[in-house]
Short mmCIF file of N, CA and C in Angstrom, two decimals:
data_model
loop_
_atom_site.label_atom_id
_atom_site.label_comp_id
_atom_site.label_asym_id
_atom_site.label_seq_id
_atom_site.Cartn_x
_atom_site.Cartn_y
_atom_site.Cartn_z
N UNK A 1 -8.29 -4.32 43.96
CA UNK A 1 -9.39 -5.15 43.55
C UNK A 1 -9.01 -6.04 42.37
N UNK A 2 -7.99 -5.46 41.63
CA UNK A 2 -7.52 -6.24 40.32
C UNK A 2 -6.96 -7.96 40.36
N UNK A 3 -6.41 -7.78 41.86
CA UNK A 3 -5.75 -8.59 42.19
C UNK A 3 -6.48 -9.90 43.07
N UNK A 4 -7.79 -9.61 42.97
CA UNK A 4 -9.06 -10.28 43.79
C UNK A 4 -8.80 -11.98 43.35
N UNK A 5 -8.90 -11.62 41.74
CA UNK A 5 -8.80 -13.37 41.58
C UNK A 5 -7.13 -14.03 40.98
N UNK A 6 -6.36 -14.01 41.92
CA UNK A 6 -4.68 -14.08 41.52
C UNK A 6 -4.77 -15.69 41.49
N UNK A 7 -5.59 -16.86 41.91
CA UNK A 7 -5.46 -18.20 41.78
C UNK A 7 -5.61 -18.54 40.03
N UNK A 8 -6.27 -17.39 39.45
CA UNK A 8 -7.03 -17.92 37.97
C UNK A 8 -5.93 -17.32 37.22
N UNK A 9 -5.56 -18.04 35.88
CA UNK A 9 -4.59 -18.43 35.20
C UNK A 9 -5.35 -18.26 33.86
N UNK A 10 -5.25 -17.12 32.15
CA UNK A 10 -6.09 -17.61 31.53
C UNK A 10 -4.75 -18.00 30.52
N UNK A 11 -4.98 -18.75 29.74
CA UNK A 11 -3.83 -19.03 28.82
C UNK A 11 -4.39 -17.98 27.20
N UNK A 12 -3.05 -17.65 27.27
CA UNK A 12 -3.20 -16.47 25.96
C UNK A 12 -3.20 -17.61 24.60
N UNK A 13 -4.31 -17.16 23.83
CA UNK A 13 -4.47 -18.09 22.68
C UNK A 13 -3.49 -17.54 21.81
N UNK A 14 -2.57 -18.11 21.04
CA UNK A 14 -1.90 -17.56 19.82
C UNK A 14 -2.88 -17.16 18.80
N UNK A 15 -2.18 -15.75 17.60
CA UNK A 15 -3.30 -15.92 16.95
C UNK A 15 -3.12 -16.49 16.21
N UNK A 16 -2.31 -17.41 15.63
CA UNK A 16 -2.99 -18.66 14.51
C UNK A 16 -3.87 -19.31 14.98
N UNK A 17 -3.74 -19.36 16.41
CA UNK A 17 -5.18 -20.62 16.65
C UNK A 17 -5.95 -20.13 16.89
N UNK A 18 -6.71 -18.54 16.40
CA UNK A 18 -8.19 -18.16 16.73
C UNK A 18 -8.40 -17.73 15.64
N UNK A 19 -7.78 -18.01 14.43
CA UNK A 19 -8.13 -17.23 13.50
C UNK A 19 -7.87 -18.28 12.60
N UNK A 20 -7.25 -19.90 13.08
CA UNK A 20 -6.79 -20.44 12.08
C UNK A 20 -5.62 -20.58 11.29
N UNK A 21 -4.73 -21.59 11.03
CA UNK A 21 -3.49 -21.56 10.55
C UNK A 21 -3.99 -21.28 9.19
N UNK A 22 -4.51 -22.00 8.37
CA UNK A 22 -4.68 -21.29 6.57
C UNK A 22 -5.00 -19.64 6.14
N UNK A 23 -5.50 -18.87 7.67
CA UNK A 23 -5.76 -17.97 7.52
C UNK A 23 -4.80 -17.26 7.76
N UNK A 24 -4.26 -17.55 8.62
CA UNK A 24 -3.15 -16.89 9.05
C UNK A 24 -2.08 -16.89 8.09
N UNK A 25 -1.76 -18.16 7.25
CA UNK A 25 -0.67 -18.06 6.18
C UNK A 25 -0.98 -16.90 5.09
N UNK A 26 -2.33 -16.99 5.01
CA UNK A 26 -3.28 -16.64 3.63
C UNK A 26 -2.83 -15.12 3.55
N UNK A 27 -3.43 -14.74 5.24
CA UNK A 27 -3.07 -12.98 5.60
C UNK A 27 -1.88 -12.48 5.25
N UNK A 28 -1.05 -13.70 5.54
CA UNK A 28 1.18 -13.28 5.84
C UNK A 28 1.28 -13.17 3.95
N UNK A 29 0.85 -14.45 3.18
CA UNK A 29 0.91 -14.19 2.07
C UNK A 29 0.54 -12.90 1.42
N UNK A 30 -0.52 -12.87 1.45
CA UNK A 30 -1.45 -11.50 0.53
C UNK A 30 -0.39 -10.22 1.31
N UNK A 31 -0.16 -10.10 2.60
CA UNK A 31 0.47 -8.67 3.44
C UNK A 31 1.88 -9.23 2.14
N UNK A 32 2.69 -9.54 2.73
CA UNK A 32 4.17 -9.34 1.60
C UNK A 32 3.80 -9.28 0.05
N UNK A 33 2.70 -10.20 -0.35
CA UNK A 33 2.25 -9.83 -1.62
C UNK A 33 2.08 -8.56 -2.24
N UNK A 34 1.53 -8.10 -1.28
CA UNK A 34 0.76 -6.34 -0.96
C UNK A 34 2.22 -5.59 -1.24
N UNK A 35 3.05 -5.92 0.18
CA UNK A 35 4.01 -4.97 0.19
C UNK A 35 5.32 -5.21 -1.05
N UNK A 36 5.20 -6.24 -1.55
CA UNK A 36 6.30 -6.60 -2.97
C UNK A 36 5.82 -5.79 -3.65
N UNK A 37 4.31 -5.78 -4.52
CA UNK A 37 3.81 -5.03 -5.62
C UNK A 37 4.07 -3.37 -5.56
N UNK A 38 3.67 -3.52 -4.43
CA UNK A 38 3.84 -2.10 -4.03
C UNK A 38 5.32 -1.26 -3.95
N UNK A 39 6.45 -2.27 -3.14
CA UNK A 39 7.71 -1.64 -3.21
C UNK A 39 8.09 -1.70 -4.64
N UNK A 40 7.61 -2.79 -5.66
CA UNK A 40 8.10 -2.10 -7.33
C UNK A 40 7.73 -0.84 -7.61
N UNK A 41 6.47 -0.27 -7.29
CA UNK A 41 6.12 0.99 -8.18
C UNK A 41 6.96 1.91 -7.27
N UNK A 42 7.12 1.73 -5.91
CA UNK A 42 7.99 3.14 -5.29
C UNK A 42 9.25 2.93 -5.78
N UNK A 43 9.80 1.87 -6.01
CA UNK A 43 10.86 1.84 -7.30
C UNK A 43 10.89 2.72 -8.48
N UNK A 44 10.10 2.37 -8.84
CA UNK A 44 10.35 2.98 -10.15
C UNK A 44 10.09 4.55 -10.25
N UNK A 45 9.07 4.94 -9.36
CA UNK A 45 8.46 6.40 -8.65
C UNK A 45 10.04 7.10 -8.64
N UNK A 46 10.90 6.17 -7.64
CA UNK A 46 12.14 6.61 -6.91
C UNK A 46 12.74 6.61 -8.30
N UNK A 47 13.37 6.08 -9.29
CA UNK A 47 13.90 6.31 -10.41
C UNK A 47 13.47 7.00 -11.11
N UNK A 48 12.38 7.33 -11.30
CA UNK A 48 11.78 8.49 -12.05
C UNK A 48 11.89 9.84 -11.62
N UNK A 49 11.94 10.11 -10.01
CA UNK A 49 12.94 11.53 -9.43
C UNK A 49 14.07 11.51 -9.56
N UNK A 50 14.82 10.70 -9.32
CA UNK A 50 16.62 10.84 -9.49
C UNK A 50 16.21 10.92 -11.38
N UNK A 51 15.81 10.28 -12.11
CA UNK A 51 16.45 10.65 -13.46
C UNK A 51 15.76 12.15 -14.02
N UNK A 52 14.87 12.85 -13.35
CA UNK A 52 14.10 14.06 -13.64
C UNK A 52 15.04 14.96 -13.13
N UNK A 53 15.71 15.03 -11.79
CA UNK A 53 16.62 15.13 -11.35
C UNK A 53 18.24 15.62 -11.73
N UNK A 54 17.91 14.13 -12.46
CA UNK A 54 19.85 14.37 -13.26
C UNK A 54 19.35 15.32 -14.84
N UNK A 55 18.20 15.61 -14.87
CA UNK A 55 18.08 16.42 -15.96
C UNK A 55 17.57 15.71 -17.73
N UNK A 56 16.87 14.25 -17.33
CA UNK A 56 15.66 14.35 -18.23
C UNK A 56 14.61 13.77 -17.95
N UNK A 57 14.16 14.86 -17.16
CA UNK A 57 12.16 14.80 -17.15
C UNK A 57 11.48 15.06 -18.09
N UNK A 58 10.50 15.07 -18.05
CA UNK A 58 9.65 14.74 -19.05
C UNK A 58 9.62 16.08 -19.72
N UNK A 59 8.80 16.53 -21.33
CA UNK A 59 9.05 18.20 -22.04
C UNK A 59 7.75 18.58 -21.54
N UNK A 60 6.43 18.13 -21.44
CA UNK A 60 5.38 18.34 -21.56
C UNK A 60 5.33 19.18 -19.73
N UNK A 61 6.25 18.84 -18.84
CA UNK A 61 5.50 19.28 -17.36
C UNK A 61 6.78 19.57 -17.20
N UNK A 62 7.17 20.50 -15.97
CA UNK A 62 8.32 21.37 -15.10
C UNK A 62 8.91 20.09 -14.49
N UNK A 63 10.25 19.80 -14.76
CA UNK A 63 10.76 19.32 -13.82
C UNK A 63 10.41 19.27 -12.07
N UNK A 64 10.24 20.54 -11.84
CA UNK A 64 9.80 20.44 -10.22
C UNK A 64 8.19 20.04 -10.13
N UNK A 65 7.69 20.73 -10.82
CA UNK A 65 6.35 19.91 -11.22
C UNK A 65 6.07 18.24 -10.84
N UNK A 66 7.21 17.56 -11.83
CA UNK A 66 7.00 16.44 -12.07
C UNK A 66 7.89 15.29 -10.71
N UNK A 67 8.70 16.16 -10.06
CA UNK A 67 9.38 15.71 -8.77
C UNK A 67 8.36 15.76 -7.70
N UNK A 68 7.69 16.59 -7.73
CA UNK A 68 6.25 17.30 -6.25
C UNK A 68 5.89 16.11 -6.53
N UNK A 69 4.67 15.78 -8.28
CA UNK A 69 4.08 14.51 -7.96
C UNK A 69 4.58 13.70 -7.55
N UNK A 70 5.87 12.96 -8.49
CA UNK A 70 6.31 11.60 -7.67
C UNK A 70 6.68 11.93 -6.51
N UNK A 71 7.42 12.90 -6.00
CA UNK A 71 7.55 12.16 -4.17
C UNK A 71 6.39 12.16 -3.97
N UNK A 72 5.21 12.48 -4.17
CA UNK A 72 3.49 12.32 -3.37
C UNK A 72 3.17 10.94 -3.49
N UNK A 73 3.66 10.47 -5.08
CA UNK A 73 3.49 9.06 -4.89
C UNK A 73 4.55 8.31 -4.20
N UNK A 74 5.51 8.29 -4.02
CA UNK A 74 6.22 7.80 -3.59
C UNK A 74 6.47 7.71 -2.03
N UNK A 75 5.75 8.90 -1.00
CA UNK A 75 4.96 8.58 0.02
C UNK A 75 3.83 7.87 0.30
N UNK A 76 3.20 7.86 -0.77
CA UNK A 76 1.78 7.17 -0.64
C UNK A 76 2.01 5.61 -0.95
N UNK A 77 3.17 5.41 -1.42
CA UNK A 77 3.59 4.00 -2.20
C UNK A 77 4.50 3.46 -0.45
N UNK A 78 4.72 4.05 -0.48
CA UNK A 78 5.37 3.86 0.81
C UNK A 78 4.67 3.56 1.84
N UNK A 79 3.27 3.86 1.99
CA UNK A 79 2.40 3.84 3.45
C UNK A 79 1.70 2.73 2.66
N UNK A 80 1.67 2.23 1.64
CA UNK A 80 1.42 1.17 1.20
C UNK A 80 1.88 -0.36 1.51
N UNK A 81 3.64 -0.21 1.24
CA UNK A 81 4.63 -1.49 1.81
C UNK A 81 4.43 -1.05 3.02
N UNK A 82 4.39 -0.18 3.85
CA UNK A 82 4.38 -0.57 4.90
C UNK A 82 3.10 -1.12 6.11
N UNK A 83 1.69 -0.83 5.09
CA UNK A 83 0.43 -1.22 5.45
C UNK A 83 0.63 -2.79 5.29
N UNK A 84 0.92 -3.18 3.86
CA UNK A 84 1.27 -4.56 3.47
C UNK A 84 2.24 -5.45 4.43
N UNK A 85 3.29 -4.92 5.17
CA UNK A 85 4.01 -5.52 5.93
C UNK A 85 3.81 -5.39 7.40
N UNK A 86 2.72 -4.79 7.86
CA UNK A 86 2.20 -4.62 9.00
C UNK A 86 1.43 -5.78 9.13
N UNK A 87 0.55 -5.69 7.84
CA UNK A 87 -1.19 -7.23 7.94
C UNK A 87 -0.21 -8.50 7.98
N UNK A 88 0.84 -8.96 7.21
CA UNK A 88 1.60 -9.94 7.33
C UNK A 88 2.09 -10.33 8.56
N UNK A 89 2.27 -9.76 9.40
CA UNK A 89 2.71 -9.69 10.85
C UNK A 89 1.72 -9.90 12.17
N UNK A 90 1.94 -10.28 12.99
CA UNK A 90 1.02 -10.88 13.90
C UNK A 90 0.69 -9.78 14.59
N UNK A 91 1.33 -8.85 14.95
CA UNK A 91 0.74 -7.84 15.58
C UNK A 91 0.23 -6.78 15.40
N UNK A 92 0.07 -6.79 13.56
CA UNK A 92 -0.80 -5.62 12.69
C UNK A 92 -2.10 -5.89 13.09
N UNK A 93 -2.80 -7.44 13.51
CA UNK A 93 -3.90 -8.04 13.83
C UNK A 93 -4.38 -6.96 14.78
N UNK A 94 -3.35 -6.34 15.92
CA UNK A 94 -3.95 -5.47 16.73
C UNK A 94 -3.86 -3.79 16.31
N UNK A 95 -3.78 -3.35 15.10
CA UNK A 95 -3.49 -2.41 15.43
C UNK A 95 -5.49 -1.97 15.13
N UNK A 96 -5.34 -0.40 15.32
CA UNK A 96 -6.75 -0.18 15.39
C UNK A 96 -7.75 -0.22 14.24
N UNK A 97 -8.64 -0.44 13.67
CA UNK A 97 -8.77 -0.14 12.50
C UNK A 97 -9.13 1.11 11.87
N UNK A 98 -9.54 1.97 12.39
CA UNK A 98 -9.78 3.65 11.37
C UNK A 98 -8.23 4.09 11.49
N UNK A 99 -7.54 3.66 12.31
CA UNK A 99 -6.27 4.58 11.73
C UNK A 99 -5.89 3.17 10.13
N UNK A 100 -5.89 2.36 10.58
CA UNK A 100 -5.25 1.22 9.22
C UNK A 100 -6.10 1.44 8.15
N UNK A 101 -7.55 1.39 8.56
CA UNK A 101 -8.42 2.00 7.00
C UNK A 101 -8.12 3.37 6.23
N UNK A 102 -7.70 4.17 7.24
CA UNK A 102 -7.16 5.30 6.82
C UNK A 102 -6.41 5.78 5.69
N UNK A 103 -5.24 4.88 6.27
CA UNK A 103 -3.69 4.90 6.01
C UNK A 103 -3.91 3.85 4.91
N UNK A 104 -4.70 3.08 4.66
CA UNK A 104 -4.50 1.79 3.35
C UNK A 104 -5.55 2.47 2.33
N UNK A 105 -6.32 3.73 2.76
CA UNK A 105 -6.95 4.45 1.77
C UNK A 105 -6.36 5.33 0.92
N UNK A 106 -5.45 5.63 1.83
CA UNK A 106 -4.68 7.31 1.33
C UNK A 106 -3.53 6.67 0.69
N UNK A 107 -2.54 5.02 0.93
CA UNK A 107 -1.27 4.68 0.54
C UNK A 107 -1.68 3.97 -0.58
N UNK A 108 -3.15 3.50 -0.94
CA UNK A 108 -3.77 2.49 -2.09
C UNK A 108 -4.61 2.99 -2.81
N UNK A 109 -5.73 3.85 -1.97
CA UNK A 109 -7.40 3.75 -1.97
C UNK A 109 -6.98 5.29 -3.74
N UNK A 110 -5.93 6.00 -3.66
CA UNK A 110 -5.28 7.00 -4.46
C UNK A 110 -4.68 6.93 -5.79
N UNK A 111 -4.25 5.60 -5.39
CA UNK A 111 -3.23 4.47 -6.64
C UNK A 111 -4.45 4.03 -7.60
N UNK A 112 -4.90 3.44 -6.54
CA UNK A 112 -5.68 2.14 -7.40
C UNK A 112 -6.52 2.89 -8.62
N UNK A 113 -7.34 4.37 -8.18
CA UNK A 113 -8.11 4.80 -9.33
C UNK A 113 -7.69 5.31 -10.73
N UNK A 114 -6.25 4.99 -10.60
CA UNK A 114 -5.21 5.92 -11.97
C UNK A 114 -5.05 4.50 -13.02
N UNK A 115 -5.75 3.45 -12.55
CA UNK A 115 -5.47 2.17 -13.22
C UNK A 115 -6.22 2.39 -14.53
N UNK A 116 -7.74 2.40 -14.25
CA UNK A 116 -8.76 2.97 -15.07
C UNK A 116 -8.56 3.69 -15.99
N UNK A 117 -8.13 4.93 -15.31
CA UNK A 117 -8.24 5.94 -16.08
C UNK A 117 -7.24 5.90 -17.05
N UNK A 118 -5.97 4.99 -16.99
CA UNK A 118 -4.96 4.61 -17.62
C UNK A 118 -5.23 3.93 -18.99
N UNK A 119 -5.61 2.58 -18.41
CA UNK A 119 -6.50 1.77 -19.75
C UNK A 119 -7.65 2.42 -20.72
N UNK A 120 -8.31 3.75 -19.88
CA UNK A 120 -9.32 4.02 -20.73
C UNK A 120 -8.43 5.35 -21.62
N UNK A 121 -7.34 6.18 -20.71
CA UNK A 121 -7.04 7.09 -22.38
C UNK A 121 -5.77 6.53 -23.04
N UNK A 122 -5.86 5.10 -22.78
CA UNK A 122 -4.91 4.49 -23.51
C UNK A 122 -5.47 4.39 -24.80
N UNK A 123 -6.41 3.52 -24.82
CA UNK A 123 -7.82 3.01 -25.64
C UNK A 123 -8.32 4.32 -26.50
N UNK A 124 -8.91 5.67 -26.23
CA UNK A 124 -9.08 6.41 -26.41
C UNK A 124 -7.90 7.43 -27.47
N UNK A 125 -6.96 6.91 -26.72
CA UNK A 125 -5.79 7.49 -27.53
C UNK A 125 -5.56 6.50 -28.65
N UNK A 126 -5.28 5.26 -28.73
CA UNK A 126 -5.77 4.73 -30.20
C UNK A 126 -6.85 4.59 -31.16
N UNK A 127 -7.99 5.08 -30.44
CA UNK A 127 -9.42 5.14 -30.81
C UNK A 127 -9.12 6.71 -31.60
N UNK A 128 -8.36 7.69 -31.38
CA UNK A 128 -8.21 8.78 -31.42
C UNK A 128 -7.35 9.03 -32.72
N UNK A 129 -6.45 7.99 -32.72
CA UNK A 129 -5.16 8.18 -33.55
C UNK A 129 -5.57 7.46 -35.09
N UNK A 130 -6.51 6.14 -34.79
CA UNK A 130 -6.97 5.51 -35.89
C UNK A 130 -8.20 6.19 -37.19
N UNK A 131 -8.85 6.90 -35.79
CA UNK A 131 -9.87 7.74 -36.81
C UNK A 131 -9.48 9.10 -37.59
N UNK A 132 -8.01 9.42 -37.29
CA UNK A 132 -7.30 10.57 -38.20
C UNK A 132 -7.12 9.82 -39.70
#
């Protein structure tokens, strides 16, 4: 029955042209944008195990301690560049979305809240140090 209407021909739209060429650049931009920012911190994640590693981690936490976290980030930094270099690509357009919301929750949605909390016991810690 599939084969009922074999005279009809549909032409496959590219997706720049259903979504727009500025959009389409805009997406490719922001995806490598995504995945650059992101491959610095698994950088540095990754240098921060090899030098804990070669034997100076930090005094305050266990060496293995402080290796568990970073590889956690450094997986999660990872499903990050590679979320980022998926949307840049024409065929991330198809992938499904609860697995991609997922996966850009757990490789970002994890990161992003340590920003905060960063700036605020930064602040706190000079707010802390000045009133001694």
């Amino acid at each position: 029955m599939a084969d009922a209407q074999v005279g009809v021909t549909v032409a496959a739209v590219p997706p720049e042209r259903d979504i727009g060429a500025r959009w389409s650049a805009a997406r490719k931009v922001a995806g490598y944008a995504a995945a650059s920012a992101m491959s610095l911190y698994l950088l540095v994640k990754v240098i921060w195990i090899a030098v804990a590693l070669l034997g100076s981690g930090p005094d305050d936490m266990g060496t293995a301690a402080w290796v568990v976290l970073n590889a956690v980030t450094v997986g999660m930094s990872a499903i990050g560049v590679t979320v980022g270099l998926a949307l840049a690509q024409d065929w991330g357009r198809r992938i499904p979305a609860r697995p991609l919301i997922f996966f850009a929750w757990v490789g970002g949605g994890f990161l992003v809240p340590m920003l905060p909390y960063l700036v605020i016991s930064g602040v706190l810690a000079v707010v802390a140090g000045s009133c001694r």
